[in-house]
Short mmCIF file of C-alpha atoms in Angstrom, two decimals:
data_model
loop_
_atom_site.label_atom_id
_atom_site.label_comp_id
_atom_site.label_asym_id
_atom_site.label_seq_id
_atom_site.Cartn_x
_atom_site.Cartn_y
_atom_site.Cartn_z
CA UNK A 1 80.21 12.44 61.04
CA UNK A 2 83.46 13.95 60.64
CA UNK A 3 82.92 15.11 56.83
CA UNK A 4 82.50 18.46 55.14
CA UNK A 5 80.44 17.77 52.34
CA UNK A 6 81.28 20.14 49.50
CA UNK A 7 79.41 21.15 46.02
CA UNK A 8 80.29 21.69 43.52
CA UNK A 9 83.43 19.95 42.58
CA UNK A 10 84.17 23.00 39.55
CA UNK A 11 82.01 25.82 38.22
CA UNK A 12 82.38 28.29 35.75
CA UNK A 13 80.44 31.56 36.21
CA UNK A 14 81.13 34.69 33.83
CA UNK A 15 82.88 38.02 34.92
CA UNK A 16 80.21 39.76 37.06
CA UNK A 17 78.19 36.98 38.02
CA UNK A 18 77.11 35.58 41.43
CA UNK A 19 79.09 32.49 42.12
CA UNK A 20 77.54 29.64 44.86
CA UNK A 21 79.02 27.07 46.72
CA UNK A 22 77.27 24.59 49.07
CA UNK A 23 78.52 22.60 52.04
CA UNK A 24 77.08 20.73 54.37
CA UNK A 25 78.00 18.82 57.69
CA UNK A 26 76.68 16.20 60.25
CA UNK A 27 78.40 17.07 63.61
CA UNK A 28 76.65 19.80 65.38
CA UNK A 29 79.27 20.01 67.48
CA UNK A 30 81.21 21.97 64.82
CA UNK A 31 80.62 26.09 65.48
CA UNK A 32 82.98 27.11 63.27
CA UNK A 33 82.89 27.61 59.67
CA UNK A 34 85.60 29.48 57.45
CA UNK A 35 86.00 29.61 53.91
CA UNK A 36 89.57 29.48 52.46
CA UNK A 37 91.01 30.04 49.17
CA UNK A 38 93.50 28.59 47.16
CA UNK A 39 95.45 29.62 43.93
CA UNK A 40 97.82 26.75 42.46
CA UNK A 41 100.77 26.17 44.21
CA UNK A 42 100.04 27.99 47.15
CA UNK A 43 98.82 27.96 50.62
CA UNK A 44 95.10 28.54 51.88
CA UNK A 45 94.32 31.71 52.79
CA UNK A 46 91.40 32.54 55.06
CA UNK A 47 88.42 34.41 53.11
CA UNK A 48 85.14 34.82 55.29
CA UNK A 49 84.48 32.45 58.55
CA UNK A 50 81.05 32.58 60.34
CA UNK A 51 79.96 31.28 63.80
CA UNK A 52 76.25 29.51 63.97
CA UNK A 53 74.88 31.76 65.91
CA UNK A 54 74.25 34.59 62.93
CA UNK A 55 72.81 33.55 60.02
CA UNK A 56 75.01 35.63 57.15
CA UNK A 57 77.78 37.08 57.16
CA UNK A 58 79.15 40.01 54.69
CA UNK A 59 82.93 40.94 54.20
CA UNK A 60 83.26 43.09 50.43
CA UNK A 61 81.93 40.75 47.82
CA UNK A 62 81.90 37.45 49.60
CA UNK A 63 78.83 36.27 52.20
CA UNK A 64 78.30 33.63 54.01
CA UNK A 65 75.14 32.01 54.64
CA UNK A 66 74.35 29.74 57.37
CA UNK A 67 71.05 27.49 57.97
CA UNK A 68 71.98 25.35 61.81
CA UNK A 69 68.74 23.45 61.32
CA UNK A 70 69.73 21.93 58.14
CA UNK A 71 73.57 21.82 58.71
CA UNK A 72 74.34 23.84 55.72
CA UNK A 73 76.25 26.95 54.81
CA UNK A 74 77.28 28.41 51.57
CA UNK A 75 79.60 31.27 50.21
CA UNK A 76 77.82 33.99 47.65
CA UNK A 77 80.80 35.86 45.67
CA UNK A 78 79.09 38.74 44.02
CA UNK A 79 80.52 40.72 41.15
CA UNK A 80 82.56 37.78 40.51
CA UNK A 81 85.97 38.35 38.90
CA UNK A 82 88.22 36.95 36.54
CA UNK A 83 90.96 36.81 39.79
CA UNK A 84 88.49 35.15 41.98
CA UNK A 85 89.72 31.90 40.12
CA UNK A 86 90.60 30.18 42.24
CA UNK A 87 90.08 26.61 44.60
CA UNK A 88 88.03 27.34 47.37
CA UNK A 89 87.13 25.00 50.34
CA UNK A 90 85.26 24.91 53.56
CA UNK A 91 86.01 23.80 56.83
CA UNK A 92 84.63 23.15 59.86
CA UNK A 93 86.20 22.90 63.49
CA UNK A 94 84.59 22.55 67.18
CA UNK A 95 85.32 24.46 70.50
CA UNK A 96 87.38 21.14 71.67
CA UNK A 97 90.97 20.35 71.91
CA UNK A 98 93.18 21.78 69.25
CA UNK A 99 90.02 22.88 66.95
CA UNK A 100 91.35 20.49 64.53
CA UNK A 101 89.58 21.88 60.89
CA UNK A 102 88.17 19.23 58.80
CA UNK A 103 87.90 20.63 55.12
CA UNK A 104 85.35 20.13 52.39
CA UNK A 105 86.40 18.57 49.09
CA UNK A 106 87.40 21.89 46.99
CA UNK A 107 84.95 24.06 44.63
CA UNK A 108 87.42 24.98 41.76
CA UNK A 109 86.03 27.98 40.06
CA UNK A 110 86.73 29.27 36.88
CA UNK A 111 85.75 33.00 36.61
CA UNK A 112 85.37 33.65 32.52
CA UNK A 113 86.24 37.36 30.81
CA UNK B 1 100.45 40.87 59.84
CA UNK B 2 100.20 36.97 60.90
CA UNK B 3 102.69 35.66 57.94
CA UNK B 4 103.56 32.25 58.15
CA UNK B 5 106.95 30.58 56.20
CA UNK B 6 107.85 27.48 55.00
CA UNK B 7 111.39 26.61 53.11
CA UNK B 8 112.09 24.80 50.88
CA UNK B 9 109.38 25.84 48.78
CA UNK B 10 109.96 22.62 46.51
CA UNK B 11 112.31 20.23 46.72
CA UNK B 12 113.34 16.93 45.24
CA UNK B 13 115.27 13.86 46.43
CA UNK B 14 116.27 10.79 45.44
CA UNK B 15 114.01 7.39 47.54
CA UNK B 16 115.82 6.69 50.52
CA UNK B 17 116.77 10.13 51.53
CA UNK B 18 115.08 12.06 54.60
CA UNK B 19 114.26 15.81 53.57
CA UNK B 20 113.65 18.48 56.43
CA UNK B 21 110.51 21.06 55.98
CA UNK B 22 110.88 24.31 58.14
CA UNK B 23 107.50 26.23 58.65
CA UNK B 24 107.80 29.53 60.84
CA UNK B 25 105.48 32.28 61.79
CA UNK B 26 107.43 35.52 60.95
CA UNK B 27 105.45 38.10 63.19
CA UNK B 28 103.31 36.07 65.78
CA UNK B 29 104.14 33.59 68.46
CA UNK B 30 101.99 30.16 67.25
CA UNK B 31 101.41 27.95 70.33
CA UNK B 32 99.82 25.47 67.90
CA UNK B 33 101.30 24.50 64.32
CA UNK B 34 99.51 21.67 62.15
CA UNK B 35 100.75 19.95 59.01
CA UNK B 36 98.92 18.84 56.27
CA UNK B 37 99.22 16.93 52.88
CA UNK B 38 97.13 17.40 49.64
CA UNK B 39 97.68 15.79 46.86
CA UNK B 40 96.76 17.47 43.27
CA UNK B 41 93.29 18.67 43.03
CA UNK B 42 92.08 17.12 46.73
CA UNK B 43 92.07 18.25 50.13
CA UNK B 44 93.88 18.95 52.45
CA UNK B 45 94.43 15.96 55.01
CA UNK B 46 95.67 17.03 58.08
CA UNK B 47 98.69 14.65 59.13
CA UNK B 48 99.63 15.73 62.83
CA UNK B 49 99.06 19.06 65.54
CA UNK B 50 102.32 19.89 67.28
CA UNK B 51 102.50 22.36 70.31
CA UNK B 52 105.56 24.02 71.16
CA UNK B 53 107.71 21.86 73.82
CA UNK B 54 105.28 18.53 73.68
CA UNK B 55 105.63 15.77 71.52
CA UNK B 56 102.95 16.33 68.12
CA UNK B 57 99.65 14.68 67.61
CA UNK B 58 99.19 12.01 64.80
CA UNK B 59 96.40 11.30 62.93
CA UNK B 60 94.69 8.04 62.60
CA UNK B 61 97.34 6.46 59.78
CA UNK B 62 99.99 8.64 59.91
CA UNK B 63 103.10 6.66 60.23
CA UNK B 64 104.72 9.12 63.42
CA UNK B 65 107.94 7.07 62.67
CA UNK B 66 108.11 8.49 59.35
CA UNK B 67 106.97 11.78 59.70
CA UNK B 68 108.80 13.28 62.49
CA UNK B 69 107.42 16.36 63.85
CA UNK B 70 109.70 18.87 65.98
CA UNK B 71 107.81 22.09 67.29
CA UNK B 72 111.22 23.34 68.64
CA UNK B 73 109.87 27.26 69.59
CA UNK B 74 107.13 29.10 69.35
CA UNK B 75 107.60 30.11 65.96
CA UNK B 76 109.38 27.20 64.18
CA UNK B 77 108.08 23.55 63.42
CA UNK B 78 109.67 21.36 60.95
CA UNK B 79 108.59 18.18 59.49
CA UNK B 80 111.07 15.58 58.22
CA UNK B 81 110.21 12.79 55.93
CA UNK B 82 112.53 9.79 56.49
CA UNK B 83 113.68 7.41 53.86
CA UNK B 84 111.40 9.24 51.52
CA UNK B 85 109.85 6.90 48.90
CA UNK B 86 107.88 8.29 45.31
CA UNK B 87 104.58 7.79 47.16
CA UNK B 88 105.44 10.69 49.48
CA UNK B 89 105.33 13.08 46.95
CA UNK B 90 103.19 15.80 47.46
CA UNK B 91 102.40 19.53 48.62
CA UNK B 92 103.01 20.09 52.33
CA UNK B 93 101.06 22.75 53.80
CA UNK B 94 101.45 24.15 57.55
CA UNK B 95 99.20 26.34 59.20
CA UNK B 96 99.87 27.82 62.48
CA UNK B 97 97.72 29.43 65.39
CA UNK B 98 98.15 32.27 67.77
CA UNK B 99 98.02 32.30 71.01
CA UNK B 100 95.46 30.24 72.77
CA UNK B 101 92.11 31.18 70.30
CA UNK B 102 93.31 28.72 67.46
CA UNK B 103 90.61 28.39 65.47
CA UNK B 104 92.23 31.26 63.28
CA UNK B 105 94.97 29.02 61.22
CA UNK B 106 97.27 30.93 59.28
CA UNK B 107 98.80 28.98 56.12
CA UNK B 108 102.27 28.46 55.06
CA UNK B 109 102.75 28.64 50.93
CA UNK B 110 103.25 25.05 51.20
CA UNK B 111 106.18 23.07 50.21
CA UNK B 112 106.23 20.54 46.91
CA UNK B 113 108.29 17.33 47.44
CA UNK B 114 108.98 15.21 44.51
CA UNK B 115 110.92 11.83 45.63
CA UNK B 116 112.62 10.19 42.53
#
């Protein structure tokens, strides 16, 4: 109940295009959701987060969407760019304790010229 | 704004040795700090939360003995590795929170260990 589930593993979208990733989670307890990226051999750096109670959320070229009744959310990048490659990976945390984030299994996308 | 640290940025030892990761936040005061381990092309696994002044938080199969966690301020946390074997290499990550809204982490650049 504790997992992040996470799709794809890799994709490979061309310059320009719209690039999806998928997640989904069992514990609706969770009401936090952030996206983070990471480039090889570095840290995770915070992208986008959303809250469930708004459905999307829009920051530049990256949007989150977020459906509570069916536990999913997803990140859109739009315009995607050759330096949006890159390892991205949800998480989810809940209002409890330390807000411990539990993280998906890693999208690694390959943005082509 | 909200930078977070970590030296060494790689190291390697030989197996037996205990090797000392430093993660500080340069510009904020971080009441919580968490560690985590990912190995290449997985997750991150969260090992252990550490407030400042209180002993840190292991997760479920974590050895604590091994991993030693000392949140000694609000802005440094270190993690040693004792008697470091080969299956402890990996990328160390820390991530530290502000204040008393956490669920904002802020990521260190992580820290490769190799153990020969």
């Amino acid at each position: 109940q504790q997992q992040v589930k996470q799709s794809p593993q890799s994709l490979i979208v061309q310059k320009g295009g719209i690039s999806i990733i998928n997640c989904a989670y069992e514990n609706t307890a969770f009401d936090y959701f952030p996206w983070y990226q990471q480039f090889p051999g570095k840290g995770p750096a915070l992208l986008i987060a959303i809250r469930p109670d708004v459905s999307e959320k829009k920051e530049g070229r990256f949007t989150i969407s977020f459906n509570k009744s069916a536990k999913q959310f997803s990140l859109h990048i739009m315009d995607s760019q050759p330096g949006d490659s890159a390892t991205y990976f949800c998480a989810a945390s809940m209002n409890t304790g330390f807000q411990k984030l539990v993280f998906g299994t890693g999208t690694r996308l390959l943005v082509s010229p | 704004g909200a930078v977070v640290s970590q030296h060494p940025s790689w190291v390697i030892c030989k197996s037996g040795t205990s090797v000392k990761i430093e993660c500080r936040s340069l510009d904020f005061q971080a009441t919580t700090m968490f560690w985590y381990r990912q190995f290449p092309k997985q997750s991150l696994m969260l090992m252990a939360t550490s407030n400042e002044g209180s002993k840190a938080t292991y997760e479920q199969g974590v050895e604590k003995d091994k991993f030693l966690i000392n949140h000694a301020s609000l802005t440094l946390s270190t993690l040693t590795v004792t008697s470091a074997h080969p299956e402890d290499s990996s990328f160390y990550i820390c991530s530290a929170a502000p204040g008393t809204v956490i669920e904002t982490q802020y990521f260190g650049p992580g820290t490769r260990l190799l153990v020969l």
